[in-house]
Tab-separated table of C-alpha atoms and ligand atoms in Angstrom:
chain	number	residue	atom	x	y	z
D	1	MET	CA	-24.055	6.780	11.492
D	2	THR	CA	-24.257	4.019	13.955
D	3	ASP	CA	-22.377	4.836	17.234
D	4	ASN	CA	-20.863	1.256	17.020
D	5	THR	CA	-18.947	2.053	13.826
D	6	SER	CA	-17.625	5.352	14.872
D	7	ARG	CA	-16.499	4.027	18.088
D	8	ILE	CA	-14.676	1.070	16.519
D	9	HIS	CA	-13.196	2.714	13.365
D	10	GLY	CA	-13.630	6.570	13.744
D	11	THR	CA	-15.039	8.961	10.896
D	12	TRP	CA	-12.916	11.068	8.464
D	13	SER	CA	-12.583	14.477	9.943
D	14	SER	CA	-13.749	16.065	6.780
D	15	ARG	CA	-14.763	15.296	3.097
D	16	TRP	CA	-11.114	16.462	2.266
D	17	THR	CA	-9.534	13.754	4.430
D	18	PHE	CA	-11.800	11.169	2.757
D	19	ILE	CA	-10.587	12.433	-0.726
D	20	LEU	CA	-7.015	12.185	0.278
D	21	ALA	CA	-7.397	8.722	1.688
D	22	ALA	CA	-9.374	7.447	-1.271
D	23	ALA	CA	-6.746	9.032	-3.558
D	24	GLY	CA	-4.004	7.546	-1.486
D	25	SER	CA	-5.649	3.976	-1.915
D	26	ALA	CA	-6.248	4.610	-5.632
D	27	ILE	CA	-2.810	5.948	-6.567
D	28	GLY	CA	-0.196	3.382	-6.047
D	29	LEU	CA	1.752	0.718	-7.885
D	30	GLY	CA	-1.226	0.435	-10.168
D	31	ASN	CA	-0.524	3.684	-11.650
D	32	LEU	CA	3.329	3.913	-11.620
D	33	TRP	CA	4.300	0.332	-12.040
D	34	LYS	CA	1.324	-1.622	-13.473
D	35	PHE	CA	-0.278	0.789	-16.018
D	36	PRO	CA	2.790	1.420	-18.077
D	37	TYR	CA	3.766	-2.261	-18.266
D	38	VAL	CA	0.246	-3.525	-19.289
D	39	ALA	CA	-0.107	-0.657	-21.744
D	40	GLY	CA	3.298	-1.615	-23.133
D	41	ALA	CA	2.428	-5.289	-23.390
D	42	ASN	CA	-0.768	-4.662	-24.998
D	43	GLY	CA	0.451	-2.401	-27.776
D	44	GLY	CA	-0.044	1.128	-26.461
D	45	GLY	CA	-2.603	3.484	-27.877
D	46	ALA	CA	-5.653	1.246	-28.369
D	47	PHE	CA	-5.226	-0.228	-25.003
D	48	VAL	CA	-4.912	3.278	-23.562
D	49	LEU	CA	-8.147	4.412	-25.105
D	50	VAL	CA	-10.048	1.396	-24.117
D	51	TYR	CA	-8.671	1.826	-20.551
D	52	LEU	CA	-9.842	5.455	-20.406
D	53	LEU	CA	-13.277	4.420	-21.716
D	54	CYS	CA	-13.558	1.889	-18.926
D	55	ILE	CA	-12.626	4.380	-16.343
D	56	ALA	CA	-15.315	6.645	-17.566
D	57	LEU	CA	-18.151	4.335	-18.319
D	58	VAL	CA	-17.523	1.674	-15.740
D	59	GLY	CA	-14.933	2.504	-13.100
D	60	ILE	CA	-16.393	5.987	-12.053
D	61	PRO	CA	-19.986	4.723	-11.897
D	62	VAL	CA	-19.005	1.624	-9.968
D	63	MET	CA	-16.977	3.660	-7.601
D	64	ILE	CA	-19.878	5.806	-6.689
D	65	ALA	CA	-21.972	2.772	-6.117
D	66	GLU	CA	-19.338	1.156	-4.079
D	67	ILE	CA	-18.927	4.203	-1.842
D	68	MET	CA	-22.696	4.409	-1.529
D	69	LEU	CA	-22.825	0.816	-0.254
D	70	GLY	CA	-20.156	1.296	2.278
D	71	ARG	CA	-21.642	4.518	3.643
D	72	ARG	CA	-25.107	2.998	3.854
D	73	GLY	CA	-23.820	-0.132	5.494
D	74	ARG	CA	-21.352	1.794	7.775
D	75	GLN	CA	-19.349	-1.431	8.627
D	76	SER	CA	-16.744	-3.671	7.228
D	77	PRO	CA	-17.562	-4.745	3.745
D	78	ILE	CA	-18.963	-8.199	4.806
D	79	ASN	CA	-21.088	-6.814	7.434
D	80	ALA	CA	-22.041	-3.755	5.314
D	81	MET	CA	-23.284	-6.060	2.606
D	82	ARG	CA	-25.247	-8.026	5.295
D	83	ARG	CA	-26.907	-4.934	6.566
D	84	VAL	CA	-27.676	-3.536	3.126
D	85	THR	CA	-29.047	-6.922	1.952
D	86	SER	CA	-31.201	-7.383	4.866
D	87	GLU	CA	-32.462	-3.836	4.654
D	88	ALA	CA	-33.594	-4.803	1.116
D	89	GLY	CA	-34.927	-8.157	2.276
D	90	LEU	CA	-32.539	-10.160	0.007
D	91	PRO	CA	-31.028	-13.665	0.174
D	92	ARG	CA	-27.607	-14.015	1.744
D	93	PHE	CA	-26.139	-14.797	-1.668
D	94	TRP	CA	-25.451	-11.040	-2.008
D	95	ASN	CA	-23.213	-11.197	0.862
D	96	SER	CA	-20.596	-12.752	-1.358
D	97	ILE	CA	-19.620	-9.381	-2.515
D	98	GLY	CA	-18.188	-8.839	0.829
D	99	TRP	CA	-16.443	-12.098	1.093
D	100	LEU	CA	-14.989	-12.254	-2.450
D	101	GLY	CA	-13.721	-8.732	-1.531
D	102	VAL	CA	-11.712	-9.645	1.570
D	103	ILE	CA	-10.179	-12.795	-0.110
D	104	GLY	CA	-9.372	-10.993	-3.289
D	105	ALA	CA	-7.742	-8.047	-1.431
D	106	LEU	CA	-5.509	-10.415	0.353
D	107	MET	CA	-4.408	-12.082	-2.785
D	108	ILE	CA	-3.619	-8.681	-4.346
D	109	LEU	CA	-1.722	-7.573	-1.180
D	110	SER	CA	0.280	-10.772	-1.499
D	111	TYR	CA	2.030	-9.790	-4.646
D	112	TYR	CA	1.737	-6.049	-4.128
D	113	ALA	CA	4.054	-6.323	-1.146
D	114	VAL	CA	6.662	-8.049	-3.296
D	115	VAL	CA	6.546	-5.305	-5.904
D	116	ALA	CA	6.642	-2.604	-3.358
D	117	GLY	CA	9.609	-4.460	-1.929
D	118	TRP	CA	11.458	-3.881	-5.322
D	119	ALA	CA	10.748	-0.193	-4.828
D	120	LEU	CA	12.273	-0.258	-1.361
D	121	GLN	CA	15.249	-2.019	-2.681
D	122	HIS	CA	15.648	0.607	-5.352
D	123	ILE	CA	15.793	3.322	-2.742
D	124	GLY	CA	19.130	1.988	-1.418
D	125	ALA	CA	20.390	1.218	-4.955
D	126	ALA	CA	19.815	4.798	-6.012
D	127	LEU	CA	21.617	6.137	-2.756
D	128	SER	CA	24.460	3.882	-3.176
D	129	GLY	CA	25.206	5.085	-6.771
D	130	ASP	CA	24.189	1.971	-8.467
D	131	PHE	CA	22.426	3.783	-11.323
D	132	GLN	CA	25.281	6.222	-11.835
D	133	GLY	CA	26.025	6.438	-15.665
D	134	THR	CA	24.153	3.033	-16.081
D	135	ASN	CA	22.811	2.156	-19.600
D	136	ALA	CA	19.868	-0.121	-20.665
D	137	LEU	CA	21.625	-3.234	-20.667
D	138	ALA	CA	23.312	-2.888	-17.279
D	139	SER	CA	19.989	-1.743	-15.898
D	140	SER	CA	18.267	-4.757	-17.180
D	141	GLN	CA	20.989	-6.910	-15.758
D	142	ARG	CA	20.865	-5.321	-12.366
D	143	PHE	CA	17.062	-5.845	-12.145
D	144	ALA	CA	17.348	-9.493	-13.410
D	145	ALA	CA	19.892	-10.212	-10.742
D	146	LEU	CA	17.497	-8.750	-8.018
D	147	LEU	CA	14.679	-11.019	-9.399
D	148	GLY	CA	16.986	-14.037	-9.314
D	149	ASP	CA	17.787	-13.471	-5.634
D	150	ALA	CA	14.731	-14.940	-3.796
D	151	SER	CA	16.122	-14.253	-0.253
D	152	SER	CA	16.584	-10.586	-0.961
D	153	LEU	CA	13.037	-10.351	-2.497
D	154	VAL	CA	11.573	-12.082	0.588
D	155	LEU	CA	13.522	-9.555	2.823
D	156	TRP	CA	12.157	-6.496	1.078
D	157	GLN	CA	8.774	-8.114	0.761
D	158	SER	CA	8.679	-8.777	4.575
D	159	ILE	CA	9.830	-5.284	5.352
D	160	PHE	CA	7.006	-3.671	3.285
D	161	MET	CA	4.536	-6.146	4.850
D	162	ILE	CA	5.576	-5.068	8.289
D	163	MET	CA	5.233	-1.433	7.312
D	164	THR	CA	1.636	-2.001	6.232
D	165	VAL	CA	0.557	-4.076	9.151
D	166	ALA	CA	1.990	-1.458	11.460
D	167	VAL	CA	-0.157	1.351	10.118
D	168	VAL	CA	-3.334	-0.628	9.933
D	169	ILE	CA	-2.701	-1.515	13.604
D	170	GLY	CA	-2.499	2.101	14.255
D	171	GLY	CA	-5.879	2.543	12.754
D	172	VAL	CA	-6.590	3.877	9.309
D	173	VAL	CA	-7.713	7.333	10.196
D	174	LYS	CA	-4.838	8.198	12.366
D	175	GLY	CA	-2.272	6.185	10.413
D	176	LEU	CA	-2.996	7.543	7.071
D	177	GLY	CA	-4.023	11.257	7.034
D	178	VAL	CA	-0.599	12.831	7.399
D	179	ALA	CA	1.243	10.543	5.028
D	180	VAL	CA	-1.159	11.248	2.218
D	181	ARG	CA	-1.223	14.819	2.757
D	182	VAL	CA	2.413	15.348	2.192
D	183	MET	CA	3.043	12.616	-0.260
D	184	MET	CA	0.555	13.452	-3.093
D	185	PRO	CA	1.793	16.861	-4.005
D	186	VAL	CA	5.438	15.870	-3.899
D	187	LEU	CA	4.719	12.797	-6.253
D	188	LEU	CA	2.965	15.031	-8.693
D	189	LEU	CA	5.784	17.677	-8.714
D	190	LEU	CA	8.320	15.002	-9.219
D	191	LEU	CA	6.496	13.408	-12.080
D	192	VAL	CA	6.427	16.813	-13.659
D	193	LEU	CA	10.231	17.053	-13.277
D	194	LEU	CA	10.650	13.588	-14.873
D	195	LEU	CA	8.286	14.542	-17.731
D	196	ILE	CA	10.607	17.467	-18.422
D	197	PHE	CA	13.540	15.324	-18.444
D	198	GLY	CA	11.856	12.723	-20.639
D	199	TYR	CA	10.902	15.603	-22.983
D	200	ARG	CA	14.425	16.892	-23.347
D	201	GLU	CA	16.443	13.687	-23.140
D	202	GLY	CA	14.228	10.949	-24.236
D	203	ASN	CA	12.434	10.236	-27.468
D	204	PHE	CA	9.315	12.019	-26.463
D	205	SER	CA	7.528	11.939	-29.820
D	206	ALA	CA	7.897	8.137	-30.114
D	207	GLY	CA	6.605	7.671	-26.522
D	208	TRP	CA	3.646	9.961	-27.103
D	209	SER	CA	2.701	8.189	-30.386
D	210	PHE	CA	3.059	4.797	-28.662
D	211	MET	CA	0.597	5.919	-26.000
D	212	PHE	CA	-1.964	7.738	-28.230
D	213	ASN	CA	-1.750	6.441	-31.791
D	214	LEU	CA	-4.538	3.878	-32.315
D	215	ASP	CA	-3.441	0.577	-33.584
D	216	PHE	CA	-6.269	-1.764	-32.795
D	217	GLY	CA	-4.485	-4.658	-34.477
D	218	ALA	CA	-2.114	-4.791	-31.403
D	219	LEU	CA	-5.197	-5.241	-29.074
D	220	THR	CA	-6.523	-8.745	-28.279
D	221	LEU	CA	-9.850	-9.599	-26.590
D	222	HIS	CA	-7.625	-10.598	-23.521
D	223	GLY	CA	-6.197	-7.093	-23.634
D	224	VAL	CA	-9.606	-5.414	-23.566
D	225	LEU	CA	-10.289	-7.535	-20.351
D	226	VAL	CA	-6.893	-6.387	-18.913
D	227	ALA	CA	-7.849	-2.796	-19.522
D	228	LEU	CA	-11.270	-3.287	-17.919
D	229	GLY	CA	-9.669	-5.084	-14.914
D	230	HIS	CA	-6.982	-2.563	-14.569
D	231	SER	CA	-9.594	0.320	-14.442
D	232	PHE	CA	-11.043	-1.463	-11.341
D	233	PHE	CA	-7.459	-2.154	-9.906
D	234	THR	CA	-6.418	1.414	-10.231
D	235	LEU	CA	-9.379	2.831	-8.540
D	236	SER	CA	-9.242	0.264	-5.832
D	237	LEU	CA	-12.823	-1.042	-6.750
D	238	GLY	CA	-14.467	-4.340	-6.247
D	239	MET	CA	-12.440	-5.542	-3.103
D	240	GLY	CA	-14.274	-3.621	-0.437
D	241	ALA	CA	-11.475	-1.200	0.063
D	242	ILE	CA	-13.453	1.898	-1.159
D	243	MET	CA	-16.484	0.389	0.562
D	244	ALA	CA	-14.647	0.288	3.812
D	245	TYR	CA	-13.434	3.837	3.390
D	246	GLY	CA	-16.934	5.026	2.308
D	247	ALA	CA	-18.081	3.602	5.625
D	248	TYR	CA	-16.115	6.296	7.283
D	249	MET	CA	-17.298	9.050	4.849
D	250	PRO	CA	-19.472	11.921	6.478
D	251	ASP	CA	-23.220	11.672	5.619
D	252	ASN	CA	-23.490	14.867	3.872
D	253	ALA	CA	-20.462	14.627	1.621
D	254	ARG	CA	-21.360	14.721	-2.042
D	255	ILE	CA	-20.305	11.323	-3.538
D	256	GLY	CA	-20.299	12.282	-7.216
D	257	SER	CA	-17.962	15.155	-7.394
D	258	THR	CA	-15.596	13.476	-4.784
D	259	VAL	CA	-15.419	10.502	-7.205
D	260	LEU	CA	-14.801	12.517	-10.241
D	261	MET	CA	-11.876	14.228	-8.365
D	262	ILE	CA	-10.394	10.957	-7.256
D	263	GLY	CA	-10.759	9.278	-10.653
D	264	GLY	CA	-9.447	12.364	-12.482
D	265	LEU	CA	-6.488	12.484	-10.290
D	266	ASP	CA	-5.670	8.873	-10.569
D	267	THR	CA	-6.038	8.902	-14.371
D	268	VAL	CA	-3.603	11.902	-14.613
D	269	VAL	CA	-0.978	10.098	-12.487
D	270	SER	CA	-1.191	7.052	-14.786
D	271	ILE	CA	-0.818	8.864	-18.056
D	272	MET	CA	2.073	10.984	-16.643
D	273	ALA	CA	3.936	7.788	-15.484
D	274	GLY	CA	3.372	6.485	-19.235
D	275	LEU	CA	4.811	9.729	-20.690
D	276	VAL	CA	7.755	9.500	-18.282
D	277	ILE	CA	8.555	5.964	-19.015
D	278	PHE	CA	7.904	5.458	-22.719
D	279	PRO	CA	10.121	8.441	-24.052
D	280	ILE	CA	13.034	6.842	-22.068
D	281	VAL	CA	12.231	3.244	-23.429
D	282	PHE	CA	12.172	4.533	-27.124
D	283	ALA	CA	15.466	6.439	-26.671
D	284	HIS	CA	17.150	3.174	-25.893
D	285	PRO	CA	16.923	0.340	-28.451
D	286	GLU	CA	17.673	-2.190	-25.947
D	287	LEU	CA	14.604	-1.394	-23.914
D	288	GLN	CA	11.082	-2.779	-24.981
D	289	PRO	CA	7.692	-1.373	-24.161
D	290	SER	CA	6.618	-4.893	-23.732
D	291	GLU	CA	9.408	-5.514	-21.247
D	292	GLY	CA	6.677	-6.703	-18.486
D	293	PRO	CA	6.637	-6.206	-14.844
D	294	GLY	CA	10.207	-5.003	-14.837
D	295	LEU	CA	9.472	-1.978	-17.018
D	296	LEU	CA	9.507	0.844	-14.425
D	297	PHE	CA	12.562	-0.517	-12.544
D	298	VAL	CA	14.534	-1.117	-15.710
D	299	SER	CA	13.843	2.048	-17.505
D	300	LEU	CA	13.938	4.822	-14.878
D	301	PRO	CA	17.282	3.972	-13.424
D	302	VAL	CA	18.689	4.638	-16.902
D	303	ALA	CA	17.239	8.213	-16.687
D	304	PHE	CA	18.347	8.811	-13.097
D	305	GLY	CA	21.854	7.552	-13.830
D	306	ASN	CA	22.139	10.136	-16.633
D	307	MET	CA	20.644	13.256	-15.348
D	308	PRO	CA	22.105	15.997	-12.990
D	309	ALA	CA	21.323	15.193	-9.335
D	310	GLY	CA	20.141	11.741	-10.527
D	311	LEU	CA	21.178	10.047	-7.185
D	312	PHE	CA	18.986	12.511	-5.369
D	313	PHE	CA	16.092	12.325	-7.744
D	314	GLY	CA	16.288	8.543	-8.182
D	315	ALA	CA	16.085	8.045	-4.382
D	316	LEU	CA	13.255	10.567	-4.065
D	317	PHE	CA	11.266	8.841	-6.778
D	318	PHE	CA	11.517	5.378	-5.282
D	319	ILE	CA	10.792	6.749	-1.841
D	320	LEU	CA	7.580	8.159	-3.429
D	321	VAL	CA	6.703	4.900	-5.105
D	322	THR	CA	7.113	3.153	-1.826
D	323	LEU	CA	4.822	5.637	-0.138
D	324	ALA	CA	2.234	5.453	-2.883
D	325	ALA	CA	2.230	1.744	-2.579
D	326	TRP	CA	2.162	1.965	1.208
D	327	SER	CA	-1.095	4.005	1.299
D	328	SER	CA	-2.680	1.655	-1.174
D	329	ALA	CA	-1.565	-1.641	0.574
D	330	ILE	CA	-3.274	-0.271	3.718
D	331	SER	CA	-6.573	-0.218	1.948
D	332	LEU	CA	-6.072	-3.850	0.913
D	333	LEU	CA	-5.689	-4.993	4.610
D	334	GLU	CA	-8.149	-2.742	6.257
D	335	PRO	CA	-11.472	-4.343	5.029
D	336	GLY	CA	-10.473	-7.772	6.286
D	337	VAL	CA	-9.165	-6.523	9.694
D	338	ALA	CA	-12.379	-4.532	10.244
D	339	TRP	CA	-14.443	-7.608	9.716
D	340	LEU	CA	-12.345	-9.872	11.969
D	341	ILE	CA	-12.757	-7.137	14.611
D	342	GLU	CA	-16.427	-6.634	14.209
D	343	SER	CA	-17.593	-10.243	13.779
D	344	LYS	CA	-14.936	-12.404	15.425
D	345	GLY	CA	-14.239	-10.131	18.254
D	346	MET	CA	-10.489	-10.382	17.486
D	347	SER	CA	-8.243	-7.516	18.733
D	348	ARG	CA	-6.875	-5.021	16.075
D	349	VAL	CA	-3.395	-6.522	16.603
D	350	THR	CA	-4.340	-10.251	16.248
D	351	ALA	CA	-6.594	-9.477	13.127
D	352	ASN	CA	-3.592	-7.516	11.535
D	353	LEU	CA	-1.039	-10.196	12.244
D	354	SER	CA	-3.165	-13.019	10.973
D	355	LEU	CA	-4.080	-11.470	7.779
D	356	GLY	CA	-0.548	-10.117	7.104
D	357	LEU	CA	0.805	-13.443	7.710
D	358	ILE	CA	-1.678	-15.132	5.209
D	359	ALA	CA	-0.827	-12.505	2.593
D	360	TRP	CA	3.042	-12.721	3.437
D	361	VAL	CA	3.009	-16.639	2.813
D	362	LEU	CA	0.984	-16.268	-0.398
D	363	GLY	CA	3.485	-13.646	-1.518
D	364	LEU	CA	6.306	-16.281	-1.350
D	365	GLY	CA	4.537	-17.899	-4.608
D	366	THR	CA	5.149	-14.465	-6.440
D	367	VAL	CA	8.672	-14.152	-5.220
D	368	LEU	CA	9.352	-17.700	-6.571
D	369	SER	CA	7.555	-17.249	-9.826
D	370	PHE	CA	10.581	-14.915	-10.624
D	371	ASN	CA	13.229	-17.503	-10.110
D	372	ALA	CA	12.776	-21.235	-8.936
D	373	TRP	CA	9.173	-21.514	-10.302
D	374	GLU	CA	9.709	-19.578	-13.357
D	375	ASP	CA	8.877	-22.436	-15.563
D	376	TYR	CA	5.629	-23.663	-13.879
D	377	ARG	CA	2.732	-22.599	-15.944
D	378	LEU	CA	-1.130	-22.483	-15.553
D	379	LEU	CA	-3.049	-21.546	-18.654
D	380	GLY	CA	0.323	-20.191	-19.870
D	381	PHE	CA	0.786	-17.889	-16.803
D	382	ASN	CA	3.352	-18.181	-14.104
D	383	PHE	CA	2.205	-17.901	-10.496
D	384	PHE	CA	2.467	-14.177	-10.296
D	385	GLU	CA	0.689	-13.742	-13.627
D	386	PHE	CA	-2.050	-16.198	-12.705
D	387	LEU	CA	-2.725	-14.442	-9.411
D	388	ASP	CA	-2.893	-11.172	-11.163
D	389	PHE	CA	-5.176	-12.617	-13.951
D	390	ILE	CA	-7.561	-14.188	-11.289
D	391	THR	CA	-7.781	-11.092	-9.123
D	392	SER	CA	-7.531	-8.212	-11.701
D	393	SER	CA	-9.243	-9.730	-14.622
D	394	VAL	CA	-11.736	-12.119	-13.032
D	395	MET	CA	-12.576	-11.164	-9.548
D	396	LEU	CA	-12.446	-7.391	-9.764
D	397	PRO	CA	-14.816	-7.269	-12.826
D	398	LEU	CA	-17.090	-9.915	-11.086
D	399	THR	CA	-17.492	-8.064	-7.912
D	400	GLY	CA	-17.725	-4.778	-9.887
D	401	LEU	CA	-20.491	-6.339	-11.753
D	402	PHE	CA	-22.275	-7.429	-8.640
D	403	ILE	CA	-21.981	-4.035	-7.170
D	404	ALA	CA	-23.436	-2.298	-10.168
D	405	VAL	CA	-26.369	-4.763	-10.464
D	406	PHE	CA	-26.865	-4.545	-6.703
D	407	VAL	CA	-26.965	-0.751	-6.613
D	408	GLY	CA	-28.573	-0.288	-9.948
D	409	TRP	CA	-31.475	-2.953	-9.543
D	410	VAL	CA	-31.699	-4.466	-6.032
D	411	MET	CA	-31.229	-1.401	-3.750
D	412	LYS	CA	-34.587	0.481	-3.559
D	413	GLU	CA	-34.392	3.535	-5.534
D	414	TYR	CA	-35.468	5.717	-2.650
D	415	ILE	CA	-32.494	4.655	-0.824
D	416	VAL	CA	-30.264	5.472	-3.691
D	417	ARG	CA	-31.841	8.964	-3.874
D	418	GLU	CA	-31.498	9.379	-0.177
D	419	GLU	CA	-27.639	8.718	-0.480
D	420	LEU	CA	-27.339	11.263	-3.309
D	421	ALA	CA	-29.685	13.942	-1.680
D	422	ASP	CA	-26.549	16.374	-1.496
D	423	ASP	CA	-25.369	15.586	-4.953
D	424	SER	CA	-26.299	17.458	-8.076
D	425	PRO	CA	-29.542	16.217	-9.943
D	426	TRP	CA	-27.305	15.358	-12.833
D	427	MET	CA	-26.187	12.294	-10.900
D	428	MET	CA	-29.421	10.434	-11.206
D	429	GLY	CA	-29.746	11.441	-14.866
D	430	ILE	CA	-26.396	10.219	-15.965
D	431	TRP	CA	-24.950	7.956	-13.390
D	432	TYR	CA	-28.110	5.867	-12.733
D	433	PRO	CA	-28.661	4.664	-16.381
D	434	LEU	CA	-24.827	3.956	-16.596
D	435	VAL	CA	-24.793	1.700	-13.430
D	436	ARG	CA	-28.147	0.045	-14.321
D	437	TYR	CA	-27.460	-0.742	-18.084
D	438	LEU	CA	-24.180	0.213	-19.613
D	439	SER	CA	-21.708	-0.764	-16.934
D	440	PRO	CA	-23.044	-4.262	-16.296
D	441	ILE	CA	-23.614	-5.132	-19.813
D	442	LEU	CA	-20.115	-3.832	-20.727
D	443	VAL	CA	-18.603	-5.729	-17.851
D	444	ALA	CA	-20.383	-8.974	-18.652
D	445	VAL	CA	-19.607	-8.976	-22.269
D	446	VAL	CA	-15.871	-8.188	-21.881
D	447	LEU	CA	-15.504	-10.531	-18.985
D	448	VAL	CA	-17.060	-13.480	-20.951
D	449	ALA	CA	-15.178	-12.622	-24.268
D	450	GLY	CA	-11.786	-12.048	-22.388
D	451	ILE	CA	-11.811	-15.207	-20.413
D	452	TYR	CA	-12.781	-17.123	-23.689
D	453	ASP	CA	-9.840	-15.609	-25.368
D	454	VAL	CA	-7.389	-16.769	-22.714
D	455	LEU	CA	-8.893	-20.337	-22.565
D	456	LEU	CA	-8.411	-20.614	-26.296
D	457	ARG	CA	-4.952	-19.556	-26.668
O	1	LIG	N1	-5.486	1.135	-6.615
O	1	LIG	C1	-4.224	0.675	-6.061
O	1	LIG	C2	-3.151	0.933	-7.089
O	1	LIG	O1	-3.492	1.272	-8.164
O	1	LIG	C3	-4.193	-0.803	-5.592
O	1	LIG	C4	-5.376	-1.102	-4.610
O	1	LIG	C5	-5.406	-0.600	-3.417
O	1	LIG	C6	-6.416	-1.857	-4.984
O	1	LIG	N2	-6.605	-1.123	-2.922
O	1	LIG	C7	-7.143	-1.901	-3.847
O	1	LIG	C8	-6.859	-2.530	-6.072
O	1	LIG	C9	-8.533	-2.578	-3.791
O	1	LIG	C10	-8.087	-3.241	-6.031
O	1	LIG	C11	-8.875	-3.209	-4.882
O	1	LIG	O2	-2.040	0.635	-6.968
């Protein structure tokens, strides 16, 4: 490792810290909020299957590749790409992986903070008894009232953005370790409790069949693209986040088994979130699986409002959602910050404040898309949906494609072998063909077909 990097950013104390931090980045609103609502909006089972295939055949291989790039480059994504490209004697075009990453991450962070703000607001709502005895209709109205109130959305969005900036100013290694270590186990435990509640009180069999019965008629080409994009989103791929964390990974840690563990954990959390939410949705005819971005925030209060100690569990749940979002948001800010520090000689504080401000301003667009700008449409999307489409369904697959092609074809094979020296020999046998052939072809085909589908509608 270069002295320079460890001096500026620090290294993870152990492989385990890396796993926790990467899992902290991966597990977030993507699992608890986004996965259930995109699965619901795209008809359930067939979408879930395609999503799982995308994780296994594209997400995991690309994650291995991205960590490898970061560890090899040992700097912020933009400079890591510079270094790896010059090592390979390549044109500067390949640096765009780093660039696209930093810009895309800020775009995602902008709306991420707004949604995390909803979670923050729901902690107080739970504590003040707002969910007590609530029903589906009242819960929908409560959430609609929140969305209609732009100034309160901005308030919560701002608080969350300040929380994120504060941790990244503290430095990722110091700021993160502790939070993740406590949070993950509690989150899993609470999901299990909610699962039991949904099993006993909700319509579990309807929820289960919605998630696992295959109805391919319900899935559009755009839906397939959403599934692919979400497999990148949920694993934090394609935006330099995992690359930046990879830069802090010890040299001798095994990449393959580490990634399998993170990918597995992330998938389990998403599936559990679905199995918590859909049984509740199907127990209440007023709730629809295709509810959209409000799905989590409308359905779960109904459960909390009608279970013993619901006030406590409700508050705890939204605290956990906030923490999960927090540890993910950090990884959206860090790559850009690391780059400004390295290349522009900015201080950590200035870099954070500048990028945080940019993301905050852009986030105002998302806030307004739920009220004042509701009717402005681009390709049929409102501002939030458009931002989500461009980032999740276009930029993430595109950078993912670049990364796969780069590691599979451009990076010298001996370098790849060197990075995998501590991994099992299986890796070269299975992962290498995936990242060279299957992943890039799948991504390219789905990307073109999915965008075509959107432009045609
Ligand atoms: N993976 C996170 C989630 O599921 C979101 C996230 C964090 C992300 N960092 C990222 C998505 C980088 C894409 C790229 O909530």
